[in-house]
Amino acid sequence: MRAVVLVCLLAGLAHADLFTAIADLQHMLGAEKDVTSVIDQYIAAERDRLDDLRSVENYNFLIIHGFTSFRYAHEYVHRNAHAEAVGPEFVTNPINAYLLIKRLTSEWKKVENIMLNNKATTFLKNITDNRVKSEVKFPGEEDLSGAAIALLRLQDTYKLDTLDLSNGIIGGEKVSNKLSGHDTFEVGRAAYNQKDYYHCLMWMQVALNKIENESPATVEESEILEYLAYSLYQQGNVRRALSLTKRLAKIAPNHPRAKGNVKWYEDMLQGKDMVGDLPPIVNKRVEFDGIVERDAYEALCRGEIPPVEKKWKNKLRCYLKRDKPFLKIAPIKVEILRFDPLAVLFKNVISDSEIKVIKELASPKLKRATVQNSKTGELEHATYRISKSAWLKGDLHPVIERVNRRIEDFTGLYQGTSEELQVANYGLGGHYDPHFDFARIANYGLGGHYEPHYDMSLVGYHPIQLTVSLEYFQRGVPEPYGKNGNRIATVLFYKEEKNAFKTLNTGNRIATVLFYMSQPERGGATVFNHLGTAVFPSKNDALFWYNLRRDGEGDLRTRHAACPVLLGVKWVSNKWIHERGQEFTRPCGLEEGVQENFIGDLSPYVNDP
């Protein structure tokens, strides 16, 4: 009965989605203090059995119970003291955040196992009551997996070496403690569970190397070998997979799958390439996310930005916006980042005090960000958007109302049909993969296209000159449309994305304003993949661009992404401005292709900046 109560208590402590917002991770730091406190109290109540948690001499007890990475309460106190000394910035480091979540998931389970047969229920209930009062959430398995996958995302995007990352090194700088063999193994296993054998192979290899220098090892070699061998096989390294599986069968003769896998790999090789030196490891990264511009996107995130075209280079400039009565008294600084299409940065348009108020209003409302399913029109969670967001109405607080008025001043666009201010806090490795802000027509999907082609059959026609060719008929090539003959005409129906902004009744999203409310130490850029433009967050500034052309058509060049946050915390707020009400603030041009050269440019004709 006590075991059932204990499981229920622990289940009540676990909340998924903590990894999706750094704000939640910072709030969770105090949870470690609760753990150390309950351990000390528990040792006092059960000293006869649990003196082993403090005793260096009685080390074998800990090994028997698999308690090697959570050895003593004073070690946990030391870790917590370090985290408290650093403060909230502790979890802005992705490795620290991963270790924090790991300590509060897998290692806490080891504490549970030791406490199951005694007075654990009372102490755990005290922890539960304290967390309910302080509203501190506790991580679940999804958080541990999410934290590990975030490390993999950061590794890929910023080209981080696996060994360096496992040793707490980012960009040549020591930023965190080393991961143990078991810590590293768990990252590899998270990759394996995602069928990501590319990362699993790298992390399991490093885990194997780490336990060679651990005494005792924090994870069994046999566990690593099975994952590593299978990943090698999946990546096309069958001989190496066979070699490691033979080693597994030797050190763990009772392993349930080792001998069978040895035979399986041997049958696969059919006696070929069974002798001689093992070939080099092949480990090719394969992406299945459908993002065709993945390489370009990640390069921009790293700051690998192509040079500005010569014709634009000398025309980019900064100026003071004074085109409204109020702005003549308080002009706004504008930096033109690019032309064709126009993107600008409004400088110092939100104050630190306003940012503080907005964060305070948004924090209790933060929920995991959703995206609209282009097929169903429903909002849903997605792995390609890791953040938490909240919507703030204009009448919620004078600061929100003031910011909304300011947006109208510096964009020149009517705000009566804009969406509410959305505030977002990005999580561990938080990002938003390439996307459009506007609703698209003829939805081909991410990077969707159709190569140049003919709708009619070319059987019987010269493929270049499109003249009748007897050679085609003489080959006896069958007519693909059979007795119905060739295609005589085409009717093409265009369908708008289902339910896109339907309930708003305000038209499409004409423009986006993105306020930067913090400045991460590294990463977190806003990048426009097809334009080769990257904007790194600068606190108090606002990025602005038009999503639609002057004729109301979506500008496909505005496909953009939020890069993963490598170090630090990223807070942003954005305003999506809609078409309705902009008939005079941004009218159509009189020439095709007309576009702005500055904010508020209403010229009806195409002209150079």
Coordinates of C-alpha atoms in Angstrom, one line a residue:
M1 CA 0.0 0.0 0.0
R2 CA 2.8 2.4 0.9
A3 CA 4.5 1.7 -2.5
V4 CA 1.2 2.7 -4.2
V5 CA 1.0 5.9 -2.3
L6 CA 4.6 6.7 -3.0
V7 CA 4.2 6.2 -6.8
C8 CA 1.1 8.5 -6.7
L9 CA 3.0 11.2 -4.8
L10 CA 5.9 11.1 -7.3
A11 CA 3.6 11.1 -10.3
G12 CA 2.1 14.2 -8.9
L13 CA 5.5 15.9 -8.8
A14 CA 6.4 15.3 -12.4
H15 CA 5.4 17.8 -15.1
A16 CA 6.5 17.6 -18.7
D17 CA 7.3 20.6 -20.8
L18 CA 9.7 22.2 -18.3
F19 CA 12.5 22.0 -20.9
T20 CA 10.6 24.2 -23.3
A21 CA 11.1 27.4 -21.3
I22 CA 14.2 28.6 -19.4
A23 CA 12.0 30.5 -17.0
D24 CA 10.6 27.2 -15.7
L25 CA 14.1 25.8 -15.4
Q26 CA 15.2 28.8 -13.3
H27 CA 12.2 28.4 -11.1
M28 CA 13.1 24.7 -10.7
L29 CA 16.5 25.4 -9.2
G30 CA 15.1 25.5 -5.7
A31 CA 13.9 21.9 -6.1
E32 CA 17.4 20.6 -5.5
K33 CA 17.5 22.3 -2.2
D34 CA 14.3 20.3 -1.2
V35 CA 16.0 17.1 -2.2
T36 CA 19.1 17.7 -0.1
S37 CA 16.9 18.7 2.9
V38 CA 14.8 15.6 2.7
I39 CA 17.8 13.4 2.5
D40 CA 19.3 14.9 5.6
Q41 CA 16.1 14.5 7.5
Y42 CA 15.6 11.0 6.3
I43 CA 19.1 10.0 7.3
A44 CA 18.4 11.3 10.8
A45 CA 15.2 9.2 11.0
E46 CA 16.7 6.0 9.5
R47 CA 20.3 6.3 10.6
D48 CA 20.8 2.5 11.1
R49 CA 20.2 1.9 7.4
L50 CA 20.9 5.2 5.7
D51 CA 24.2 6.2 7.2
D52 CA 25.6 4.7 4.0
L53 CA 24.5 7.8 2.2
R54 CA 27.1 9.8 4.1
S55 CA 29.7 7.1 4.7
V56 CA 32.7 6.8 2.4
E57 CA 33.7 3.5 4.0
N58 CA 30.5 1.7 3.2
Y59 CA 30.9 2.2 -0.5
N60 CA 29.9 -1.3 -1.5
F61 CA 26.3 -0.7 -0.5
L62 CA 26.0 2.1 -3.0
I63 CA 27.5 0.0 -5.8
I64 CA 25.1 -2.9 -5.1
H65 CA 22.1 -0.5 -5.3
G66 CA 23.3 1.1 -8.5
F67 CA 23.8 4.4 -6.6
T68 CA 27.2 5.4 -8.1
S69 CA 26.3 8.8 -9.7
F70 CA 24.3 9.9 -6.6
R71 CA 26.7 8.8 -3.9
Y72 CA 26.3 11.0 -0.9
A73 CA 23.9 13.7 0.3
H74 CA 26.9 16.0 0.9
E75 CA 27.9 15.6 -2.8
Y76 CA 24.3 16.7 -3.8
V77 CA 24.6 19.6 -1.4
H78 CA 27.8 20.6 -3.1
R79 CA 26.2 20.5 -6.5
N80 CA 23.2 22.5 -5.3
A81 CA 25.5 25.1 -3.6
H82 CA 27.3 25.6 -6.9
A83 CA 24.0 26.1 -8.7
E84 CA 22.8 28.5 -6.1
A85 CA 26.1 30.5 -6.2
V86 CA 25.7 30.9 -9.9
G87 CA 22.0 31.8 -9.6
P88 CA 19.3 31.8 -12.3
E89 CA 22.0 32.0 -15.0
F90 CA 23.0 28.4 -14.0
V91 CA 20.3 26.9 -16.3
T92 CA 21.0 29.1 -19.2
N93 CA 24.0 26.8 -19.9
P94 CA 22.5 23.8 -21.7
I95 CA 24.9 21.3 -20.1
N96 CA 24.0 22.5 -16.6
A97 CA 20.3 22.4 -17.5
Y98 CA 20.7 18.8 -18.8
L99 CA 22.5 17.7 -15.6
L100 CA 19.9 19.4 -13.4
I101 CA 17.0 17.7 -15.2
K102 CA 18.9 14.4 -15.1
R103 CA 19.6 14.7 -11.3
L104 CA 16.0 15.3 -10.7
T105 CA 14.7 12.4 -12.9
S106 CA 16.9 9.3 -13.2
E107 CA 19.0 9.9 -10.1
W108 CA 16.0 10.8 -8.0
K109 CA 14.5 7.4 -8.9
K110 CA 17.5 5.7 -7.2
V111 CA 16.6 7.6 -4.1
E112 CA 13.0 6.3 -4.4
N113 CA 14.3 2.7 -4.6
I114 CA 16.2 3.0 -1.3
M115 CA 13.3 4.7 0.4
L116 CA 10.5 2.3 -0.7
N117 CA 10.7 0.0 2.3
N118 CA 10.7 2.5 5.1
K119 CA 9.2 5.9 6.1
A120 CA 9.7 7.5 2.7
T121 CA 6.0 8.4 2.3
T122 CA 6.1 11.0 5.1
F123 CA 9.2 12.7 3.8
L124 CA 8.0 12.7 0.2
K125 CA 4.6 14.1 1.2
N126 CA 6.5 17.0 2.8
I127 CA 8.3 17.7 -0.4
T128 CA 5.0 17.5 -2.3
D129 CA 3.3 19.9 0.0
N130 CA 6.2 22.4 -0.2
R131 CA 6.3 22.3 -3.9
V132 CA 2.5 22.8 -4.2
K133 CA 2.9 25.9 -1.9
S134 CA 5.8 27.3 -3.9
E135 CA 4.4 26.2 -7.3
V136 CA 7.7 24.5 -8.2
K137 CA 7.3 21.9 -10.9
F138 CA 9.3 18.8 -11.1
P139 CA 10.6 17.3 -14.4
G140 CA 9.4 14.1 -16.0
E141 CA 10.8 11.7 -18.5
E142 CA 9.8 13.9 -21.4
D143 CA 11.9 16.7 -19.9
L144 CA 15.0 14.5 -19.6
S145 CA 14.5 13.3 -23.2
G146 CA 13.9 16.9 -24.4
A147 CA 17.0 18.2 -22.6
A148 CA 19.1 15.5 -24.2
I149 CA 17.7 16.1 -27.7
A150 CA 18.3 19.8 -27.2
L151 CA 22.0 19.1 -26.7
L152 CA 22.0 17.2 -30.0
R153 CA 20.2 20.1 -31.8
L154 CA 22.8 22.5 -30.4
Q155 CA 25.6 20.1 -31.4
D156 CA 24.4 20.0 -35.0
T157 CA 23.5 23.7 -35.4
Y158 CA 26.7 25.0 -34.0
K159 CA 29.1 22.2 -35.0
L160 CA 30.1 21.2 -31.5
D161 CA 32.4 18.3 -30.9
T162 CA 30.8 15.4 -29.0
L163 CA 33.8 15.0 -26.7
D164 CA 34.1 18.7 -26.0
L165 CA 30.4 19.0 -25.3
S166 CA 30.5 16.0 -22.9
N167 CA 33.5 17.7 -21.1
G168 CA 31.6 21.0 -20.6
I169 CA 33.4 22.8 -23.4
I170 CA 31.5 25.1 -25.9
G171 CA 33.4 27.0 -28.5
G172 CA 36.7 26.3 -26.8
E173 CA 35.5 27.7 -23.5
K174 CA 34.9 25.7 -20.3
V175 CA 31.3 26.5 -19.4
S176 CA 30.2 23.5 -17.2
N177 CA 31.3 20.4 -15.4
K178 CA 32.0 17.2 -17.3
L179 CA 29.3 14.6 -18.0
S180 CA 29.9 11.2 -16.5
G181 CA 29.8 8.0 -18.5
H182 CA 26.2 7.5 -17.5
D183 CA 25.2 11.1 -18.3
T184 CA 26.7 10.7 -21.8
F185 CA 25.0 7.3 -22.2
E186 CA 21.6 8.8 -21.5
V187 CA 22.1 11.4 -24.2
G188 CA 23.0 8.6 -26.6
R189 CA 20.0 6.6 -25.6
A190 CA 17.7 9.6 -26.1
A191 CA 19.0 9.7 -29.7
Y192 CA 18.4 6.0 -30.1
N193 CA 14.8 6.3 -28.9
Q194 CA 14.3 8.9 -31.7
K195 CA 15.9 6.4 -34.2
D196 CA 18.8 8.9 -34.5
Y197 CA 21.6 6.5 -35.0
Y198 CA 24.0 9.2 -36.2
H199 CA 24.1 10.9 -32.8
C200 CA 23.6 7.7 -30.8
L201 CA 26.8 6.3 -32.4
M202 CA 28.9 9.4 -31.4
W203 CA 27.6 9.7 -27.8
M204 CA 27.8 5.9 -27.1
Q205 CA 31.4 5.9 -28.3
V206 CA 32.3 8.8 -26.0
A207 CA 30.4 7.1 -23.1
L208 CA 32.5 3.9 -23.8
N209 CA 35.7 6.0 -23.6
K210 CA 34.6 7.7 -20.4
I211 CA 33.9 4.6 -18.4
E212 CA 37.5 3.4 -19.1
N213 CA 38.6 6.1 -16.7
E214 CA 35.9 5.7 -14.1
S215 CA 36.2 3.5 -11.0
P216 CA 33.7 2.2 -10.6
A217 CA 32.0 2.7 -14.0
T218 CA 28.8 4.7 -13.8
V219 CA 27.2 2.5 -16.5
E220 CA 27.8 -1.1 -17.5
E221 CA 30.0 -1.5 -20.6
S222 CA 27.5 -4.2 -21.9
E223 CA 24.7 -1.6 -21.9
I224 CA 26.8 0.8 -24.1
L225 CA 28.0 -2.0 -26.4
E226 CA 24.5 -3.1 -27.4
Y227 CA 23.4 0.4 -28.4
L228 CA 26.7 1.2 -30.1
A229 CA 26.7 -2.0 -32.1
Y230 CA 23.2 -1.5 -33.4
S231 CA 23.9 2.1 -34.3
L232 CA 27.0 1.1 -36.2
Y233 CA 24.9 -1.4 -38.1
Q234 CA 22.2 1.1 -38.9
Q235 CA 24.9 3.5 -40.3
G236 CA 26.3 0.8 -42.5
N237 CA 29.2 -0.5 -40.4
V238 CA 28.2 -4.2 -40.2
R239 CA 31.7 -5.5 -39.5
R240 CA 32.2 -3.1 -36.7
A241 CA 28.8 -4.0 -35.3
L242 CA 29.8 -7.7 -35.4
S243 CA 33.1 -7.0 -33.6
L244 CA 31.4 -5.1 -30.8
T245 CA 28.6 -7.7 -30.5
K246 CA 31.2 -10.5 -30.1
R247 CA 32.8 -8.5 -27.4
L248 CA 29.4 -8.1 -25.7
A249 CA 28.8 -11.8 -25.9
K250 CA 32.2 -12.4 -24.2
I251 CA 31.8 -10.0 -21.3
A252 CA 28.1 -10.8 -20.8
P253 CA 27.7 -14.5 -21.7
N254 CA 24.1 -14.5 -20.4
H255 CA 23.0 -11.5 -22.4
P256 CA 19.6 -12.4 -24.0
R257 CA 20.4 -11.0 -27.5
A258 CA 24.2 -11.0 -27.9
K259 CA 24.7 -14.5 -29.4
G260 CA 21.7 -14.2 -31.7
N261 CA 22.9 -10.8 -32.9
V262 CA 26.4 -12.3 -33.6
K263 CA 24.8 -14.9 -35.9
W264 CA 22.6 -12.3 -37.5
Y265 CA 25.5 -10.0 -38.4
E266 CA 27.6 -13.0 -39.7
D267 CA 24.7 -14.2 -41.9
M268 CA 24.4 -10.6 -43.2
L269 CA 28.1 -10.6 -44.2
Q270 CA 27.9 -14.1 -45.8
G271 CA 31.5 -14.7 -45.1
K272 CA 32.7 -11.6 -46.9
D273 CA 35.1 -9.1 -45.4
M274 CA 35.4 -11.1 -42.3
V275 CA 39.1 -10.8 -41.9
G276 CA 41.7 -8.0 -42.0
D277 CA 41.5 -4.5 -40.5
L278 CA 38.1 -3.0 -39.7
P279 CA 37.1 -0.4 -42.3
P280 CA 36.7 3.3 -41.2
I281 CA 33.5 4.2 -39.5
V282 CA 30.8 5.6 -41.7
N283 CA 28.5 7.9 -39.9
K284 CA 26.4 10.1 -42.2
R285 CA 23.9 12.6 -40.8
V286 CA 20.4 12.0 -42.2
E287 CA 17.6 14.4 -41.7
F288 CA 14.0 13.4 -42.1
D289 CA 12.3 16.7 -41.1
G290 CA 11.6 17.9 -44.6
I291 CA 13.6 21.1 -44.2
V292 CA 15.4 21.4 -47.5
E293 CA 17.4 24.5 -46.5
R294 CA 18.7 22.9 -43.3
D295 CA 22.4 23.5 -44.1
A296 CA 21.9 27.1 -45.1
Y297 CA 19.7 27.7 -42.0
E298 CA 22.3 26.3 -39.6
A299 CA 25.1 28.2 -41.3
L300 CA 23.3 31.5 -40.7
C301 CA 22.7 30.5 -37.1
R302 CA 26.5 30.2 -36.7
G303 CA 26.9 33.7 -38.1
E304 CA 28.2 32.5 -41.5
I305 CA 26.5 35.3 -43.4
P306 CA 27.1 35.9 -47.1
P307 CA 28.4 39.4 -48.0
V308 CA 25.8 42.0 -48.9
E309 CA 25.3 42.5 -52.6
K310 CA 27.5 45.3 -53.9
K311 CA 24.5 47.3 -55.3
W312 CA 22.9 47.5 -51.8
K313 CA 26.0 47.7 -49.6
N314 CA 26.4 51.5 -49.8
K315 CA 22.7 52.2 -49.5
L316 CA 22.1 50.5 -46.2
R317 CA 21.8 53.2 -43.6
C318 CA 20.3 54.4 -40.3
Y319 CA 17.9 57.3 -40.0
L320 CA 15.5 59.0 -37.5
K321 CA 11.8 58.4 -38.2
R322 CA 9.9 61.7 -37.8
D323 CA 6.9 61.2 -40.1
K324 CA 4.2 61.6 -37.4
P325 CA 3.5 64.5 -35.0
F326 CA 4.6 62.6 -31.9
L327 CA 7.7 61.3 -33.6
K328 CA 8.8 64.9 -34.3
I329 CA 9.2 65.2 -30.5
A330 CA 10.5 61.7 -29.9
P331 CA 12.0 60.4 -33.1
I332 CA 12.7 56.7 -33.4
K333 CA 16.1 55.3 -34.6
V334 CA 15.8 53.0 -37.6
E335 CA 18.5 50.8 -39.0
I336 CA 17.8 49.4 -42.5
L337 CA 19.2 45.8 -42.5
R338 CA 18.3 44.9 -46.1
F339 CA 16.3 45.9 -49.2
D340 CA 14.2 43.8 -51.5
P341 CA 12.5 42.8 -49.3
L342 CA 12.8 45.5 -46.7
A343 CA 13.8 44.5 -43.1
V344 CA 14.6 47.1 -40.4
L345 CA 15.6 47.2 -36.8
F346 CA 13.9 49.8 -34.6
K347 CA 16.4 50.8 -31.9
N348 CA 15.6 51.2 -28.2
V349 CA 11.8 51.0 -28.7
I350 CA 11.1 49.1 -25.5
S351 CA 12.5 50.0 -22.1
D352 CA 13.9 47.7 -19.4
S353 CA 11.0 48.7 -17.1
E354 CA 8.5 47.8 -19.8
I355 CA 10.2 44.5 -20.4
K356 CA 10.0 43.7 -16.7
V357 CA 6.3 44.3 -16.6
I358 CA 5.6 42.3 -19.7
K359 CA 7.6 39.3 -18.3
E360 CA 5.8 39.5 -15.0
L361 CA 2.4 39.6 -16.8
A362 CA 3.4 36.7 -19.1
S363 CA 5.1 34.3 -16.8
P364 CA 2.0 32.9 -15.0
K365 CA 0.3 32.5 -18.4
L366 CA 3.2 30.7 -20.2
K367 CA 2.1 27.6 -22.1
R368 CA 4.0 25.5 -24.6
A369 CA 3.9 27.2 -28.0
T370 CA 1.6 25.7 -30.7
V371 CA 1.6 25.8 -34.4
Q372 CA -1.3 25.6 -36.8
N373 CA -1.7 22.3 -38.7
S374 CA -2.0 23.3 -42.3
K375 CA -4.2 20.3 -43.1
T376 CA -6.7 20.4 -40.1
G377 CA -6.3 24.1 -39.1
E378 CA -6.0 22.9 -35.5
L379 CA -3.3 24.2 -33.1
E380 CA -0.8 21.5 -31.9
H381 CA 2.6 21.1 -30.3
A382 CA 5.5 20.5 -32.6
T383 CA 9.1 19.5 -32.0
Y384 CA 10.2 22.2 -34.5
R385 CA 9.0 24.9 -32.1
I386 CA 10.5 24.7 -28.6
S387 CA 9.3 27.6 -26.5
K388 CA 6.5 28.7 -24.2
S389 CA 4.3 31.7 -25.0
A390 CA 1.5 33.8 -23.5
W391 CA -0.9 36.3 -25.1
L392 CA -1.5 39.7 -23.5
K393 CA -4.5 41.8 -24.2
G394 CA -4.1 45.5 -24.7
D395 CA -6.3 46.4 -21.8
L396 CA -4.5 44.1 -19.4
H397 CA -2.0 46.8 -18.3
P398 CA -1.1 50.3 -19.3
V399 CA 2.3 49.1 -20.5
I400 CA 0.8 46.8 -23.1
E401 CA -1.5 49.6 -24.3
R402 CA 1.5 51.9 -24.6
V403 CA 3.6 49.4 -26.5
N404 CA 0.7 48.8 -28.9
R405 CA 0.4 52.6 -29.6
R406 CA 4.1 52.7 -30.2
I407 CA 4.0 49.9 -32.7
E408 CA 1.5 51.9 -34.7
D409 CA 3.8 55.0 -34.5
F410 CA 6.9 53.3 -35.8
T411 CA 5.3 50.9 -38.4
G412 CA 2.7 53.3 -39.7
L413 CA 0.2 50.4 -39.7
Y414 CA -3.2 50.3 -38.1
Q415 CA -3.3 48.2 -35.0
G416 CA -7.0 47.7 -34.6
T417 CA -6.9 44.3 -36.4
S418 CA -3.6 43.1 -35.1
E419 CA -3.3 40.0 -32.9
E420 CA -2.6 40.3 -29.2
L421 CA 0.9 40.8 -28.0
Q422 CA 2.5 37.3 -27.9
V423 CA 5.4 36.8 -25.4
A424 CA 7.7 33.9 -25.7
N425 CA 10.4 32.4 -23.6
Y426 CA 12.6 29.9 -25.4
G427 CA 13.6 26.7 -23.6
L428 CA 16.7 24.5 -23.6
G429 CA 18.0 24.7 -27.1
G430 CA 14.8 26.7 -27.9
H431 CA 14.2 27.3 -31.5
Y432 CA 11.5 27.6 -34.2
D433 CA 12.4 25.9 -37.5
P434 CA 11.9 27.7 -40.9
H435 CA 8.4 28.8 -41.4
F436 CA 6.2 31.6 -42.8
D437 CA 4.2 34.0 -40.7
F438 CA 1.5 34.4 -43.3
A439 CA -1.1 31.9 -44.5
R440 CA 0.0 30.3 -47.8
I441 CA -1.9 29.6 -51.0
A442 CA -1.3 26.3 -52.8
N443 CA 0.2 24.6 -49.9
Y444 CA 3.0 22.4 -51.1
G445 CA 4.5 21.9 -47.7
L446 CA 8.0 22.8 -46.4
G447 CA 10.1 23.5 -49.4
G448 CA 7.4 22.0 -51.6
H449 CA 7.8 22.4 -55.4
Y450 CA 7.3 20.8 -58.7
E451 CA 10.2 20.7 -61.2
P452 CA 9.5 22.1 -64.7
H453 CA 7.3 19.6 -66.6
Y454 CA 4.6 19.1 -69.2
D455 CA 1.1 18.0 -68.4
M456 CA 0.7 16.3 -71.7
S457 CA 2.4 13.1 -72.7
L458 CA 5.5 13.5 -74.9
V459 CA 5.2 10.1 -76.5
G460 CA 5.5 10.7 -80.3
Y461 CA 7.1 14.1 -79.9
H462 CA 10.7 15.3 -80.0
P463 CA 11.5 16.1 -76.4
I464 CA 13.2 19.5 -77.2
Q465 CA 11.5 20.7 -80.4
L466 CA 8.1 19.3 -79.6
T467 CA 7.7 18.2 -83.2
V468 CA 6.2 14.8 -84.1
S469 CA 8.9 12.2 -84.2
L470 CA 8.4 8.9 -86.1
E471 CA 11.3 7.4 -84.0
Y472 CA 9.1 7.5 -80.9
F473 CA 6.3 5.6 -82.6
Q474 CA 8.8 3.1 -84.1
R475 CA 10.1 2.3 -80.6
G476 CA 6.7 1.0 -79.7
V477 CA 6.5 3.2 -76.6
P478 CA 2.9 2.9 -75.3
E479 CA 0.7 6.0 -74.9
P480 CA 0.4 6.5 -71.1
Y481 CA -3.2 7.6 -71.2
G482 CA -4.3 4.6 -73.2
K483 CA -7.5 4.8 -75.3
N484 CA -8.5 8.2 -73.8
G485 CA -5.8 10.0 -75.7
N486 CA -3.4 12.8 -74.6
R487 CA -4.2 15.6 -72.1
I488 CA -5.8 18.4 -74.0
A489 CA -6.1 21.0 -71.2
T490 CA -5.4 21.6 -67.5
V491 CA -7.6 23.2 -64.8
L492 CA -5.7 24.2 -61.6
F493 CA -7.5 24.9 -58.4
Y494 CA -5.8 26.9 -55.7
K495 CA -6.9 26.3 -52.1
E496 CA -6.0 28.4 -49.1
E497 CA -4.7 26.7 -45.9
K498 CA -7.7 25.4 -44.0
N499 CA -9.1 27.8 -41.4
A500 CA -6.0 30.1 -41.6
F501 CA -7.0 33.1 -39.4
K502 CA -10.7 32.4 -40.3
T503 CA -12.0 33.3 -36.8
L504 CA -10.1 36.6 -36.8
N505 CA -11.8 37.9 -40.0
T506 CA -8.9 40.3 -40.4
G507 CA -7.2 39.0 -43.5
N508 CA -3.7 37.7 -43.7
R509 CA -0.7 38.7 -41.6
I510 CA 0.8 41.7 -43.5
A511 CA 3.8 42.3 -41.2
T512 CA 5.6 41.1 -38.1
V513 CA 7.2 43.1 -35.3
L514 CA 9.6 41.2 -33.1
F515 CA 10.8 42.7 -29.8
Y516 CA 14.0 41.4 -28.3
M517 CA 13.5 41.5 -24.5
S518 CA 16.8 39.8 -23.7
Q519 CA 20.2 39.1 -25.3
P520 CA 21.5 35.5 -25.2
E521 CA 25.2 35.1 -24.8
R522 CA 25.3 32.9 -27.9
G523 CA 22.8 31.8 -30.5
G524 CA 19.2 32.7 -30.8
A525 CA 19.4 34.6 -34.1
T526 CA 16.4 35.3 -36.4
V527 CA 17.5 34.1 -39.8
F528 CA 15.9 34.5 -43.3
N529 CA 17.1 31.4 -45.0
H530 CA 16.5 32.4 -48.7
L531 CA 17.9 35.9 -48.2
G532 CA 21.1 35.0 -46.4
T533 CA 20.2 37.4 -43.6
A534 CA 20.8 36.8 -39.9
V535 CA 19.7 39.1 -37.0
F536 CA 21.2 38.4 -33.6
P537 CA 19.0 39.6 -30.6
S538 CA 19.9 43.0 -29.3
K539 CA 17.9 43.9 -26.2
N540 CA 15.4 46.8 -26.4
D541 CA 15.2 46.7 -30.2
A542 CA 12.5 45.4 -32.5
L543 CA 12.9 43.7 -35.8
F544 CA 10.3 44.5 -38.5
W545 CA 9.5 43.0 -41.9
Y546 CA 6.5 42.8 -44.3
N547 CA 5.1 39.3 -44.9
L548 CA 3.0 40.3 -47.8
R549 CA 3.9 42.2 -51.0
R550 CA 2.2 45.4 -51.8
D551 CA -0.3 43.5 -54.0
G552 CA -1.3 41.3 -51.0
E553 CA 0.5 38.1 -52.2
G554 CA 2.7 36.3 -49.7
D555 CA 6.4 37.0 -50.0
L556 CA 8.0 33.6 -50.0
R557 CA 11.4 35.2 -49.4
T558 CA 10.3 35.9 -45.8
R559 CA 10.6 32.3 -44.8
H560 CA 12.5 32.6 -41.5
A561 CA 13.5 30.7 -38.4
A562 CA 14.5 31.2 -34.7
C563 CA 17.9 29.6 -34.1
P564 CA 18.5 27.5 -31.0
V565 CA 19.7 29.4 -28.0
L566 CA 23.2 28.1 -27.2
L567 CA 24.0 30.0 -24.0
G568 CA 21.8 32.4 -22.1
V569 CA 18.1 33.1 -22.1
K570 CA 15.9 34.4 -24.9
W571 CA 12.7 36.4 -24.3
V572 CA 10.9 38.0 -27.2
S573 CA 7.4 39.5 -27.8
N574 CA 5.9 39.8 -31.2
K575 CA 2.9 41.5 -32.9
W576 CA 1.3 40.1 -36.0
I577 CA -0.3 42.9 -38.0
H578 CA -3.2 42.0 -40.3
E579 CA -4.4 43.3 -43.7
R580 CA -7.8 44.6 -42.6
G581 CA -7.6 48.4 -42.0
Q582 CA -4.4 48.9 -44.0
E583 CA -6.1 50.0 -47.3
F584 CA -4.7 53.5 -46.9
T585 CA -1.7 52.9 -44.7
R586 CA -0.2 50.4 -47.2
P587 CA -2.0 50.6 -50.5
C588 CA -1.3 48.6 -53.6
G589 CA 1.2 50.0 -56.1
L590 CA 0.5 50.9 -59.7
E591 CA 3.4 48.7 -61.0
E592 CA 4.1 45.0 -60.5
G593 CA 6.8 44.4 -58.0
V594 CA 6.6 47.8 -56.3
Q595 CA 7.9 47.6 -52.7
E596 CA 9.1 49.9 -49.9
N597 CA 12.6 51.3 -49.6
F598 CA 11.8 52.6 -46.1
I599 CA 9.1 52.3 -43.5
G600 CA 6.1 54.2 -44.7
D601 CA 7.2 54.4 -48.4
L602 CA 3.9 54.7 -50.3
S603 CA 5.3 55.3 -53.7
P604 CA 3.1 53.5 -56.3
Y605 CA 6.0 53.0 -58.7
V606 CA 9.1 50.8 -58.6
N607 CA 12.2 52.9 -57.7
D608 CA 15.7 52.3 -56.3
P609 CA 16.5 53.3 -52.7

